Amino acid sequence: MNENDGLALDDITRDAIDWMVLLRSGEASGAQRDAFAAWQAADARHAAAWRRIAGALDGTFAPVQAIQSRGAERDGLARHILLYRGDRRRIIRGALALAGLGLGAGAILDRRLPLAQLTADLRTSTGERRSYALPDGSSVMLNARSAVDIDFSAGRRELRLRSGELIATVAPGQPAPFVVRTAHGTVRALGTRFLVRQQAEGFQVAVLEHAVAVETRNGVRHRVGEGESAWFDAGRVEAHPAPAESLAAWTGGMLEVHDEPLARVADGLRPYLGAYLRVSPEAARLRVLGVYSLDDPQAALASLAETLPLRVQYYGPWLIVVDLR
Amino acid sequence: MGNETHRHASLLHHLYAGHQSWLLDRLRRRLGNAADAEDLAAETFAHVVAHPDPSTIVEPKAFLTTIAKRLVFHFWRRRDLEQAYLDSIAGLPEPALPSEEERALLMEALLRIDQALAGMPPVAKQAFLYSQLDELTYREIAERLSISAMSVRRYVTQGIARCVAATL
């Protein structure tokens, strides 16, 4: 049965795989099971190879099985995702760009510039925080590397957070609702000062005064009260333990973290660093507590390295690698 | 240590200085987004940093291109899997939605599996996953996919072999 599949596997490993294939068929006879037991007992290397392949499969699939086992509705979730074929058009586009074929100047410009940010109404660059007055007397403050569109036409009061983080201070006494739209849902002010922040997989919202109503794209509604914070994506809203005030510390140029993974600190510092900050997965899991300066992010990294077992290496002006020491 | 470390650092510095804008430009064209391009360029150089002896890199452009191509491929595939994940959970009732932590663990595991199984025909993947995740018998799988039980057996063998090879 050993196939010429180009995989570097030795004969004993391949035999062990064949046994596993047989035992999983649902049709192994008693005699075949006995033969398997005899094979395993015949040579210590057989048993070792068996343990190795069983361990490889368990290690690979355990997280998937654990998650699927917690809810019958999740059956087939992993299978569906792994069989997803992707977007063919994009693959072709990528191939064209690679071959440098027939692209007009406009098309090239399109690819090379971050259009999402260039066409945004309000935006900030690396290390820049800025406050903007809005037509109705409200104001919005953008954290570094953020982009927001405003739509106050036809009596609307709407902001669209395209990237980064904002704090809206809403002028009271207006008939139109004040709404921040995101890719995953909307946050509606109930007479308020509140923060919305884009994260890798969703959005964080924190209420500094009064309350807001969150409605996700799939229609889940949740009210967040003063001092509270929450996380949401298209289908779900979860309460977040961080106090709202500490999430807004960036308005004063500070990053405040209360027992959170280093990954969260890195996310907070990135918009203030010209260099790309790469944190190893092991280091990213370290828990951090403290207040760090956003306006001097290199000093923040240095002080993290003093209190945690971290090594911070600078490679040229544009790459910083943080790893466990 | 001093001298050796210094030589290493200066080699790396040369590599950046000489190829950073070239690599960034190529990645921007392929990804259509400056921020993603910067991330992948940095990730590419992070691989160079991890290289045991950068002085043996004779053709830096070819070397960087090889790494960058692999990263770009993984980048798109990760996007695809994330999109597929969002599609899959869209219909789930709220209590069944994976938490943020579960999502991260699941995506990590799925990316590893996806890489291990890359290149297998879809029907072969499907047969293997029915066996591995749903614990169906080969006869049941053969029925569902309208293929022979012999084929199922061959596909499951392929799937296991690839997962084992990927963890070596």
CSV table of C-alpha atoms in Angstrom, one decimal:
chain,number,residue,atom,x,y,z
A,1,MET,CA,0.0,0.0,0.0
A,2,ASN,CA,3.0,2.3,0.5
A,3,GLU,CA,2.6,4.9,-2.2
A,4,ASN,CA,5.1,7.0,-3.9
A,5,ASP,CA,3.7,10.3,-2.6
A,6,GLY,CA,7.0,12.2,-2.2
A,7,LEU,CA,6.7,12.3,1.6
A,8,ALA,CA,9.8,11.5,3.6
A,9,LEU,CA,8.4,8.7,5.7
A,10,ASP,CA,10.2,5.5,6.6
A,11,ASP,CA,8.8,2.0,6.1
A,12,ILE,CA,7.8,1.4,9.7
A,13,THR,CA,5.9,4.7,9.8
A,14,ARG,CA,4.1,3.8,6.6
A,15,ASP,CA,3.2,0.4,8.0
A,16,ALA,CA,1.8,2.1,11.1
A,17,ILE,CA,-0.3,4.4,8.9
A,18,ASP,CA,-1.7,1.4,7.1
A,19,TRP,CA,-2.7,-0.2,10.4
A,20,MET,CA,-4.4,3.0,11.4
A,21,VAL,CA,-6.2,3.2,8.1
A,22,LEU,CA,-7.4,-0.4,8.6
A,23,LEU,CA,-8.5,0.1,12.2
A,24,ARG,CA,-10.5,3.2,11.3
A,25,SER,CA,-12.3,1.7,8.4
A,26,GLY,CA,-15.2,0.5,10.6
A,27,GLU,CA,-14.7,-3.0,9.1
A,28,ALA,CA,-11.6,-4.4,10.9
A,29,SER,CA,-12.2,-8.1,11.8
A,30,GLY,CA,-11.2,-9.7,15.1
A,31,ALA,CA,-8.4,-11.5,13.4
A,32,GLN,CA,-7.1,-8.2,12.0
A,33,ARG,CA,-7.1,-6.6,15.4
A,34,ASP,CA,-5.1,-9.5,16.8
A,35,ALA,CA,-2.7,-9.1,13.9
A,36,PHE,CA,-2.3,-5.4,14.7
A,37,ALA,CA,-1.6,-6.3,18.4
A,38,ALA,CA,1.0,-8.8,17.3
A,39,TRP,CA,2.7,-6.3,15.0
A,40,GLN,CA,2.8,-3.7,17.8
A,41,ALA,CA,4.4,-6.2,20.2
A,42,ALA,CA,6.9,-7.6,17.7
A,43,ASP,CA,9.3,-4.7,17.7
A,44,ALA,CA,9.7,-1.7,20.0
A,45,ARG,CA,10.1,0.5,16.9
A,46,HIS,CA,6.6,-0.6,15.8
A,47,ALA,CA,5.1,0.6,19.0
A,48,ALA,CA,7.1,3.8,18.9
A,49,ALA,CA,6.0,4.5,15.3
A,50,TRP,CA,2.4,3.9,16.3
A,51,ARG,CA,2.6,6.3,19.2
A,52,ARG,CA,4.2,8.9,16.9
A,53,ILE,CA,1.5,8.9,14.3
A,54,ALA,CA,-1.3,8.7,16.8
A,55,GLY,CA,0.3,11.7,18.6
A,56,ALA,CA,0.8,13.6,15.4
A,57,LEU,CA,-2.9,13.3,14.5
A,58,ASP,CA,-4.1,14.0,18.0
A,59,GLY,CA,-1.9,17.1,18.3
A,60,THR,CA,-3.1,18.3,14.9
A,61,PHE,CA,-6.8,17.8,15.4
A,62,ALA,CA,-7.3,18.1,19.1
A,63,PRO,CA,-8.2,21.8,19.1
A,64,VAL,CA,-10.7,21.3,16.3
A,65,GLN,CA,-12.3,18.4,18.0
A,66,ALA,CA,-12.5,20.2,21.4
A,67,ILE,CA,-14.3,23.1,19.8
A,68,GLN,CA,-16.7,21.0,17.8
A,69,SER,CA,-17.6,18.9,20.8
A,70,ARG,CA,-19.0,21.9,22.6
A,71,GLY,CA,-22.2,22.2,20.6
A,72,ALA,CA,-23.9,20.0,18.1
A,73,GLU,CA,-24.6,23.0,15.9
A,74,ARG,CA,-20.9,23.2,15.3
A,75,ASP,CA,-20.7,19.9,13.6
A,76,GLY,CA,-19.0,20.2,10.2
A,77,LEU,CA,-17.6,23.7,11.0
A,78,ALA,CA,-14.0,22.7,10.5
A,79,ARG,CA,-14.7,20.6,7.5
A,80,HIS,CA,-16.6,23.4,5.8
A,81,ILE,CA,-13.8,25.8,6.4
A,82,LEU,CA,-11.0,23.5,5.2
A,83,LEU,CA,-12.9,22.8,2.0
A,84,TYR,CA,-13.4,26.4,1.2
A,85,ARG,CA,-12.1,27.1,-2.3
A,86,GLY,CA,-11.3,30.8,-2.0
A,87,ASP,CA,-11.7,33.5,-4.5
A,88,ARG,CA,-10.5,32.5,-8.0
A,89,ARG,CA,-10.7,36.0,-9.4
A,90,ARG,CA,-8.2,37.3,-6.8
A,91,ILE,CA,-5.8,34.5,-7.5
A,92,ILE,CA,-5.9,35.4,-11.2
A,93,ARG,CA,-5.4,39.0,-10.4
A,94,GLY,CA,-2.4,38.2,-8.2
A,95,ALA,CA,-0.9,36.1,-11.0
A,96,LEU,CA,-1.4,39.0,-13.5
A,97,ALA,CA,0.3,41.5,-11.2
A,98,LEU,CA,3.1,39.1,-10.7
A,99,ALA,CA,3.6,38.6,-14.4
A,100,GLY,CA,3.3,42.4,-14.9
A,101,LEU,CA,0.8,41.9,-17.7
A,102,GLY,CA,-1.3,44.6,-19.2
A,103,LEU,CA,-2.1,46.8,-16.3
A,104,GLY,CA,-2.9,50.4,-16.9
A,105,ALA,CA,-1.4,53.1,-14.7
A,106,GLY,CA,-4.7,53.5,-12.9
A,107,ALA,CA,-4.8,49.9,-12.0
A,108,ILE,CA,-1.3,49.9,-10.7
A,109,LEU,CA,-2.0,53.0,-8.6
A,110,ASP,CA,-5.1,51.3,-7.3
A,111,ARG,CA,-3.0,48.4,-6.0
A,112,ARG,CA,-0.2,50.4,-4.6
A,113,LEU,CA,-2.0,53.0,-2.5
A,114,PRO,CA,-4.1,52.1,0.5
A,115,LEU,CA,-7.2,53.5,-1.0
A,116,ALA,CA,-9.3,52.7,2.1
A,117,GLN,CA,-7.3,55.3,4.0
A,118,LEU,CA,-6.5,57.8,1.3
A,119,THR,CA,-10.1,58.4,0.4
A,120,ALA,CA,-11.3,58.6,4.1
A,121,ASP,CA,-12.5,62.0,5.2
A,122,LEU,CA,-10.5,62.1,8.4
A,123,ARG,CA,-7.3,60.3,9.0
A,124,THR,CA,-4.2,60.3,11.1
A,125,SER,CA,-0.7,59.1,10.4
A,126,THR,CA,1.8,57.2,12.5
A,127,GLY,CA,2.2,58.7,16.0
A,128,GLU,CA,-0.5,61.4,15.4
A,129,ARG,CA,-3.6,62.0,17.5
A,130,ARG,CA,-6.1,64.6,16.4
A,131,SER,CA,-9.4,66.0,17.4
A,132,TYR,CA,-12.0,67.2,14.8
A,133,ALA,CA,-15.1,69.3,15.3
A,134,LEU,CA,-18.2,67.9,13.6
A,135,PRO,CA,-20.9,70.1,12.0
A,136,ASP,CA,-23.5,69.5,14.8
A,137,GLY,CA,-21.1,70.6,17.6
A,138,SER,CA,-20.0,67.0,18.4
A,139,SER,CA,-16.3,66.1,18.1
A,140,VAL,CA,-14.3,63.1,17.3
A,141,MET,CA,-10.7,62.3,18.3
A,142,LEU,CA,-8.7,59.8,16.2
A,143,ASN,CA,-5.9,57.7,17.6
A,144,ALA,CA,-2.8,57.3,15.5
A,145,ARG,CA,-3.1,55.5,12.1
A,146,SER,CA,-6.9,55.8,12.1
A,147,ALA,CA,-9.4,56.6,9.3
A,148,VAL,CA,-13.0,57.8,9.6
A,149,ASP,CA,-15.6,58.8,7.1
A,150,ILE,CA,-18.3,61.3,8.1
A,151,ASP,CA,-21.8,61.5,6.8
A,152,PHE,CA,-23.9,64.5,8.0
A,153,SER,CA,-26.0,64.7,4.9
A,154,ALA,CA,-29.8,64.7,4.9
A,155,GLY,CA,-30.0,65.2,8.7
A,156,ARG,CA,-27.8,62.1,9.4
A,157,ARG,CA,-25.1,62.0,12.0
A,158,GLU,CA,-22.9,59.1,11.1
A,159,LEU,CA,-19.3,58.2,11.3
A,160,ARG,CA,-17.8,55.1,9.6
A,161,LEU,CA,-14.7,53.7,11.4
A,162,ARG,CA,-12.5,52.4,8.5
A,163,SER,CA,-9.4,51.6,10.6
A,164,GLY,CA,-7.9,52.4,14.0
A,165,GLU,CA,-9.7,53.9,16.9
A,166,LEU,CA,-11.9,56.9,17.7
A,167,ILE,CA,-13.5,58.6,20.7
A,168,ALA,CA,-16.8,60.5,19.9
A,169,THR,CA,-18.1,63.3,22.1
A,170,VAL,CA,-21.7,63.7,21.1
A,171,ALA,CA,-23.5,67.0,21.2
A,172,PRO,CA,-26.9,66.6,23.0
A,173,GLY,CA,-30.3,67.9,22.0
A,174,GLN,CA,-30.3,66.8,18.3
A,175,PRO,CA,-33.1,64.8,16.7
A,176,ALA,CA,-30.9,62.5,14.6
A,177,PRO,CA,-29.2,59.6,16.3
A,178,PHE,CA,-25.4,59.7,16.4
A,179,VAL,CA,-24.1,56.5,15.0
A,180,VAL,CA,-20.7,54.9,14.4
A,181,ARG,CA,-20.7,52.3,11.7
A,182,THR,CA,-18.1,49.5,11.6
A,183,ALA,CA,-17.6,46.4,9.4
A,184,HIS,CA,-19.3,44.3,12.0
A,185,GLY,CA,-22.1,46.5,13.3
A,186,THR,CA,-23.2,49.9,14.6
A,187,VAL,CA,-22.8,51.7,17.9
A,188,ARG,CA,-25.5,54.2,18.6
A,189,ALA,CA,-25.0,57.0,21.1
A,190,LEU,CA,-27.5,57.6,23.9
A,191,GLY,CA,-26.2,61.1,24.7
A,192,THR,CA,-22.6,60.1,25.2
A,193,ARG,CA,-18.8,60.1,25.1
A,194,PHE,CA,-17.6,56.7,23.9
A,195,LEU,CA,-14.7,54.9,22.2
A,196,VAL,CA,-14.7,52.5,19.3
A,197,ARG,CA,-11.6,50.6,18.3
A,198,GLN,CA,-10.9,48.2,15.5
A,199,GLN,CA,-9.2,45.0,16.5
A,200,ALA,CA,-7.9,42.1,14.4
A,201,GLU,CA,-11.2,40.2,14.6
A,202,GLY,CA,-13.8,42.6,15.7
A,203,PHE,CA,-14.4,45.9,17.5
A,204,GLN,CA,-14.1,47.1,21.0
A,205,VAL,CA,-16.4,49.7,22.4
A,206,ALA,CA,-16.0,51.6,25.7
A,207,VAL,CA,-18.4,54.1,27.3
A,208,LEU,CA,-17.0,57.1,29.1
A,209,GLU,CA,-20.3,58.8,29.8
A,210,HIS,CA,-23.9,57.7,29.7
A,211,ALA,CA,-24.5,54.6,27.4
A,212,VAL,CA,-24.5,53.3,23.9
A,213,ALA,CA,-26.5,50.6,22.0
A,214,VAL,CA,-24.5,48.1,19.9
A,215,GLU,CA,-26.2,46.3,17.1
A,216,THR,CA,-24.1,43.7,15.3
A,217,ARG,CA,-24.5,43.0,11.6
A,218,ASN,CA,-26.4,39.9,12.4
A,219,GLY,CA,-28.8,41.8,14.6
A,220,VAL,CA,-27.6,41.0,18.1
A,221,ARG,CA,-28.3,44.0,20.4
A,222,HIS,CA,-26.5,45.0,23.5
A,223,ARG,CA,-26.4,48.1,25.8
A,224,VAL,CA,-23.1,49.2,27.2
A,225,GLY,CA,-23.3,51.4,30.3
A,226,GLU,CA,-21.0,54.1,31.6
A,227,GLY,CA,-17.6,52.8,32.6
A,228,GLU,CA,-18.1,49.5,30.8
A,229,SER,CA,-16.5,48.1,27.7
A,230,ALA,CA,-17.5,45.3,25.3
A,231,TRP,CA,-16.2,43.5,22.3
A,232,PHE,CA,-18.3,42.7,19.3
A,233,ASP,CA,-18.1,41.1,15.8
A,234,ALA,CA,-20.8,40.4,13.3
A,235,GLY,CA,-22.6,37.8,15.4
A,236,ARG,CA,-21.8,38.4,19.0
A,237,VAL,CA,-21.3,41.0,21.8
A,238,GLU,CA,-19.2,40.1,24.9
A,239,ALA,CA,-18.6,42.1,28.0
A,240,HIS,CA,-14.9,43.1,28.4
A,241,PRO,CA,-13.3,43.3,31.8
A,242,ALA,CA,-11.2,46.4,31.0
A,243,PRO,CA,-12.5,49.6,32.6
A,244,ALA,CA,-13.5,52.2,30.0
A,245,GLU,CA,-11.3,54.9,31.3
A,246,SER,CA,-8.1,52.8,30.9
A,247,LEU,CA,-9.0,52.1,27.3
A,248,ALA,CA,-9.2,55.8,26.7
A,249,ALA,CA,-5.8,56.6,28.3
A,250,TRP,CA,-4.3,57.1,24.8
A,251,THR,CA,-6.0,60.6,24.7
A,252,GLY,CA,-3.4,61.5,27.2
A,253,GLY,CA,-0.6,59.8,25.3
A,254,MET,CA,-0.6,56.8,27.6
A,255,LEU,CA,-1.3,53.1,27.2
A,256,GLU,CA,-2.8,51.4,30.3
A,257,VAL,CA,-2.9,47.7,30.6
A,258,HIS,CA,-4.3,45.6,33.5
A,259,ASP,CA,-3.2,42.0,33.4
A,260,GLU,CA,-3.5,41.6,29.6
A,261,PRO,CA,-1.4,39.6,27.1
A,262,LEU,CA,1.6,41.4,25.6
A,263,ALA,CA,-0.1,41.1,22.3
A,264,ARG,CA,-2.5,43.8,23.4
A,265,VAL,CA,0.3,46.1,24.4
A,266,ALA,CA,1.9,45.6,21.0
A,267,ASP,CA,-1.4,46.4,19.3
A,268,GLY,CA,-1.5,49.7,21.2
A,269,LEU,CA,2.1,50.7,20.4
A,270,ARG,CA,2.0,49.8,16.7
A,271,PRO,CA,0.3,52.9,15.5
A,272,TYR,CA,3.0,54.9,17.2
A,273,LEU,CA,6.0,53.0,15.7
A,274,GLY,CA,7.4,53.7,12.3
A,275,ALA,CA,9.0,50.3,12.4
A,276,TYR,CA,7.1,47.1,12.1
A,277,LEU,CA,6.8,45.4,15.5
A,278,ARG,CA,6.9,41.6,15.5
A,279,VAL,CA,6.2,39.8,18.7
A,280,SER,CA,6.8,36.0,18.8
A,281,PRO,CA,3.7,34.0,19.8
A,282,GLU,CA,5.4,32.8,23.0
A,283,ALA,CA,6.2,36.4,24.1
A,284,ALA,CA,2.7,37.6,23.0
A,285,ARG,CA,1.1,35.4,25.7
A,286,LEU,CA,3.0,37.0,28.6
A,287,ARG,CA,0.7,38.9,31.0
A,288,VAL,CA,1.4,42.6,31.4
A,289,LEU,CA,0.4,45.2,33.9
A,290,GLY,CA,1.4,48.9,33.7
A,291,VAL,CA,1.2,52.3,32.1
A,292,TYR,CA,3.4,53.0,29.1
A,293,SER,CA,4.1,56.1,27.1
A,294,LEU,CA,2.7,56.1,23.5
A,295,ASP,CA,4.7,59.1,22.5
A,296,ASP,CA,8.0,57.3,23.3
A,297,PRO,CA,7.1,53.8,22.2
A,298,GLN,CA,10.8,52.7,22.3
A,299,ALA,CA,11.0,53.6,25.9
A,300,ALA,CA,7.9,51.6,26.5
A,301,LEU,CA,9.5,48.6,24.9
A,302,ALA,CA,12.7,49.1,27.0
A,303,SER,CA,10.7,49.2,30.2
A,304,LEU,CA,8.8,46.1,29.2
A,305,ALA,CA,12.1,44.3,28.7
A,306,GLU,CA,13.2,45.3,32.2
A,307,THR,CA,10.2,43.8,33.9
A,308,LEU,CA,9.6,40.8,31.7
A,309,PRO,CA,11.9,38.1,30.3
A,310,LEU,CA,11.9,39.7,26.9
A,311,ARG,CA,14.6,40.5,24.4
A,312,VAL,CA,13.9,43.5,22.1
A,313,GLN,CA,16.1,43.6,18.9
A,314,TYR,CA,16.1,46.5,16.4
A,315,TYR,CA,16.9,45.7,12.8
A,316,GLY,CA,17.5,48.8,10.9
A,317,PRO,CA,14.9,51.6,11.1
A,318,TRP,CA,11.9,49.5,10.3
A,319,LEU,CA,11.8,46.1,12.1
A,320,ILE,CA,11.6,45.4,15.8
A,321,VAL,CA,11.6,41.8,17.0
A,322,VAL,CA,10.4,41.0,20.5
A,323,ASP,CA,11.0,37.5,21.8
A,324,LEU,CA,11.4,35.6,25.1
A,325,ARG,CA,14.9,35.9,26.6
B,1,MET,CA,30.9,37.1,20.8
B,2,GLY,CA,31.3,40.8,19.9
B,3,ASN,CA,32.8,40.6,16.4
B,4,GLU,CA,30.7,37.8,15.1
B,5,THR,CA,27.5,39.4,16.3
B,6,HIS,CA,28.6,42.7,14.8
B,7,ARG,CA,29.3,41.0,11.4
B,8,HIS,CA,25.9,39.3,11.5
B,9,ALA,CA,24.1,42.6,12.2
B,10,SER,CA,25.9,44.5,9.5
B,11,LEU,CA,25.2,41.8,6.9
B,12,LEU,CA,21.5,42.0,7.8
B,13,HIS,CA,21.6,45.7,7.7
B,14,HIS,CA,23.0,45.5,4.2
B,15,LEU,CA,20.3,43.2,3.1
B,16,TYR,CA,17.6,45.6,4.3
B,17,ALA,CA,19.2,48.7,3.0
B,18,GLY,CA,19.7,47.1,-0.4
B,19,HIS,CA,16.4,45.3,-0.9
B,20,GLN,CA,13.8,46.8,1.4
B,21,SER,CA,12.1,49.2,-1.1
B,22,TRP,CA,12.4,46.6,-3.9
B,23,LEU,CA,10.6,44.0,-1.8
B,24,LEU,CA,8.0,46.4,-0.5
B,25,ASP,CA,7.2,47.5,-4.0
B,26,ARG,CA,6.7,44.0,-5.2
B,27,LEU,CA,4.6,43.1,-2.3
B,28,ARG,CA,2.4,46.2,-2.7
B,29,ARG,CA,1.7,45.2,-6.3
B,30,ARG,CA,0.7,41.8,-5.3
B,31,LEU,CA,-1.4,42.6,-2.2
B,32,GLY,CA,-2.8,45.9,-3.3
B,33,ASN,CA,-2.5,47.3,0.2
B,34,ALA,CA,0.5,49.1,1.7
B,35,ALA,CA,-0.1,48.1,5.3
B,36,ASP,CA,-0.3,44.3,4.5
B,37,ALA,CA,2.8,44.7,2.2
B,38,GLU,CA,4.8,46.3,5.1
B,39,ASP,CA,3.8,43.5,7.4
B,40,LEU,CA,4.8,40.8,4.9
B,41,ALA,CA,8.0,42.5,4.1
B,42,ALA,CA,8.9,42.7,7.8
B,43,GLU,CA,7.9,39.1,8.2
B,44,THR,CA,10.1,38.1,5.2
B,45,PHE,CA,13.1,39.8,6.8
B,46,ALA,CA,12.2,38.2,10.1
B,47,HIS,CA,12.9,34.9,8.4
B,48,VAL,CA,16.2,36.2,7.2
B,49,VAL,CA,17.0,37.2,10.8
B,50,ALA,CA,16.3,33.6,11.8
B,51,HIS,CA,18.6,32.3,9.1
B,52,PRO,CA,21.6,30.6,10.8
B,53,ASP,CA,24.2,32.2,8.4
B,54,PRO,CA,23.0,35.0,6.2
B,55,SER,CA,26.5,35.3,4.6
B,56,THR,CA,25.7,32.1,2.6
B,57,ILE,CA,22.8,33.9,0.9
B,58,VAL,CA,24.3,34.5,-2.5
B,59,GLU,CA,21.3,35.7,-4.4
B,60,PRO,CA,19.4,37.9,-2.0
B,61,LYS,CA,16.6,38.8,-4.4
B,62,ALA,CA,15.9,35.2,-5.3
B,63,PHE,CA,16.1,34.2,-1.6
B,64,LEU,CA,13.7,37.0,-0.5
B,65,THR,CA,11.3,36.3,-3.4
B,66,THR,CA,11.1,32.6,-2.4
B,67,ILE,CA,10.2,33.4,1.2
B,68,ALA,CA,7.9,36.3,0.3
B,69,LYS,CA,6.0,34.1,-2.2
B,70,ARG,CA,5.4,31.5,0.5
B,71,LEU,CA,4.2,34.2,2.9
B,72,VAL,CA,1.9,35.7,0.3
B,73,PHE,CA,0.4,32.3,-0.4
B,74,HIS,CA,-0.2,31.8,3.3
B,75,PHE,CA,-1.6,35.3,3.7
B,76,TRP,CA,-4.3,34.7,1.0
B,77,ARG,CA,-5.1,31.3,2.4
B,78,ARG,CA,-5.5,32.7,5.9
B,79,ARG,CA,-7.8,35.3,4.5
B,80,ASP,CA,-9.8,32.6,2.7
B,81,LEU,CA,-10.1,30.5,5.9
B,82,GLU,CA,-11.1,33.5,7.9
B,83,GLN,CA,-13.8,34.4,5.4
B,84,ALA,CA,-14.9,30.7,5.4
B,85,TYR,CA,-15.0,30.9,9.2
B,86,LEU,CA,-17.2,34.0,9.1
B,87,ASP,CA,-19.5,32.4,6.6
B,88,SER,CA,-19.8,29.2,8.6
B,89,ILE,CA,-20.7,30.8,11.9
B,90,ALA,CA,-23.1,33.3,10.3
B,91,GLY,CA,-26.0,30.8,10.7
B,92,LEU,CA,-25.1,29.6,14.2
B,93,PRO,CA,-27.4,30.6,17.2
B,94,GLU,CA,-25.6,32.9,19.6
B,95,PRO,CA,-24.9,30.3,22.4
B,96,ALA,CA,-23.1,28.1,19.8
B,97,LEU,CA,-20.7,30.8,18.6
B,98,PRO,CA,-17.1,30.1,19.5
B,99,SER,CA,-15.6,32.6,21.9
B,100,GLU,CA,-12.7,34.8,20.8
B,101,GLU,CA,-10.2,32.5,22.4
B,102,GLU,CA,-11.8,29.4,20.8
B,103,ARG,CA,-11.7,31.2,17.5
B,104,ALA,CA,-8.0,31.9,17.8
B,105,LEU,CA,-7.2,28.3,18.7
B,106,LEU,CA,-9.4,26.9,15.9
B,107,MET,CA,-7.9,29.2,13.2
B,108,GLU,CA,-4.3,28.2,14.3
B,109,ALA,CA,-5.2,24.5,14.1
B,110,LEU,CA,-7.1,24.9,10.8
B,111,LEU,CA,-4.2,26.7,9.2
B,112,ARG,CA,-1.8,23.9,10.2
B,113,ILE,CA,-4.1,21.3,8.9
B,114,ASP,CA,-4.7,23.2,5.7
B,115,GLN,CA,-1.0,23.5,5.0
B,116,ALA,CA,-0.5,19.8,5.7
B,117,LEU,CA,-3.3,18.9,3.3
B,118,ALA,CA,-2.4,21.5,0.6
B,119,GLY,CA,-2.4,19.9,-2.8
B,120,MET,CA,-4.8,17.1,-2.1
B,121,PRO,CA,-7.8,17.1,-4.4
B,122,PRO,CA,-11.0,18.4,-2.7
B,123,VAL,CA,-12.7,15.0,-2.8
B,124,ALA,CA,-9.7,13.4,-1.1
B,125,LYS,CA,-9.6,16.0,1.6
B,126,GLN,CA,-13.3,15.6,2.2
B,127,ALA,CA,-13.0,11.8,2.5
B,128,PHE,CA,-10.1,12.2,5.0
B,129,LEU,CA,-12.0,14.8,7.0
B,130,TYR,CA,-15.2,12.7,7.2
B,131,SER,CA,-13.1,9.9,8.7
B,132,GLN,CA,-10.9,12.1,11.0
B,133,LEU,CA,-13.5,14.5,12.3
B,134,ASP,CA,-16.9,12.7,11.9
B,135,GLU,CA,-15.5,9.2,12.4
B,136,LEU,CA,-17.7,7.8,9.6
B,137,THR,CA,-16.8,4.3,8.3
B,138,TYR,CA,-15.3,4.1,4.8
B,139,ARG,CA,-18.5,2.6,3.5
B,140,GLU,CA,-20.5,5.6,4.7
B,141,ILE,CA,-18.0,8.0,3.3
B,142,ALA,CA,-18.0,6.2,-0.1
B,143,GLU,CA,-21.8,6.5,-0.2
B,144,ARG,CA,-21.8,10.2,0.6
B,145,LEU,CA,-19.2,11.1,-1.9
B,146,SER,CA,-20.2,8.5,-4.6
B,147,ILE,CA,-16.8,7.0,-4.8
B,148,SER,CA,-15.5,3.5,-4.1
B,149,ALA,CA,-14.5,2.3,-0.6
B,150,MET,CA,-11.0,1.6,-2.1
B,151,SER,CA,-10.6,5.3,-3.0
B,152,VAL,CA,-11.7,6.3,0.5
B,153,ARG,CA,-9.1,4.1,2.0
B,154,ARG,CA,-6.4,5.6,-0.3
B,155,TYR,CA,-7.5,9.1,0.5
B,156,VAL,CA,-7.5,8.5,4.3
B,157,THR,CA,-4.0,7.0,3.9
B,158,GLN,CA,-2.8,10.1,2.0
B,159,GLY,CA,-4.4,12.4,4.6
B,160,ILE,CA,-2.8,10.7,7.6
B,161,ALA,CA,0.6,10.5,5.8
B,162,ARG,CA,0.6,14.2,5.1
B,163,CYS,CA,-0.4,15.1,8.7
B,164,VAL,CA,2.4,12.9,10.0
B,165,ALA,CA,4.9,14.3,7.6
B,166,ALA,CA,4.0,17.8,8.5
B,167,THR,CA,4.7,17.2,12.2
B,168,LEU,CA,8.1,15.6,11.7
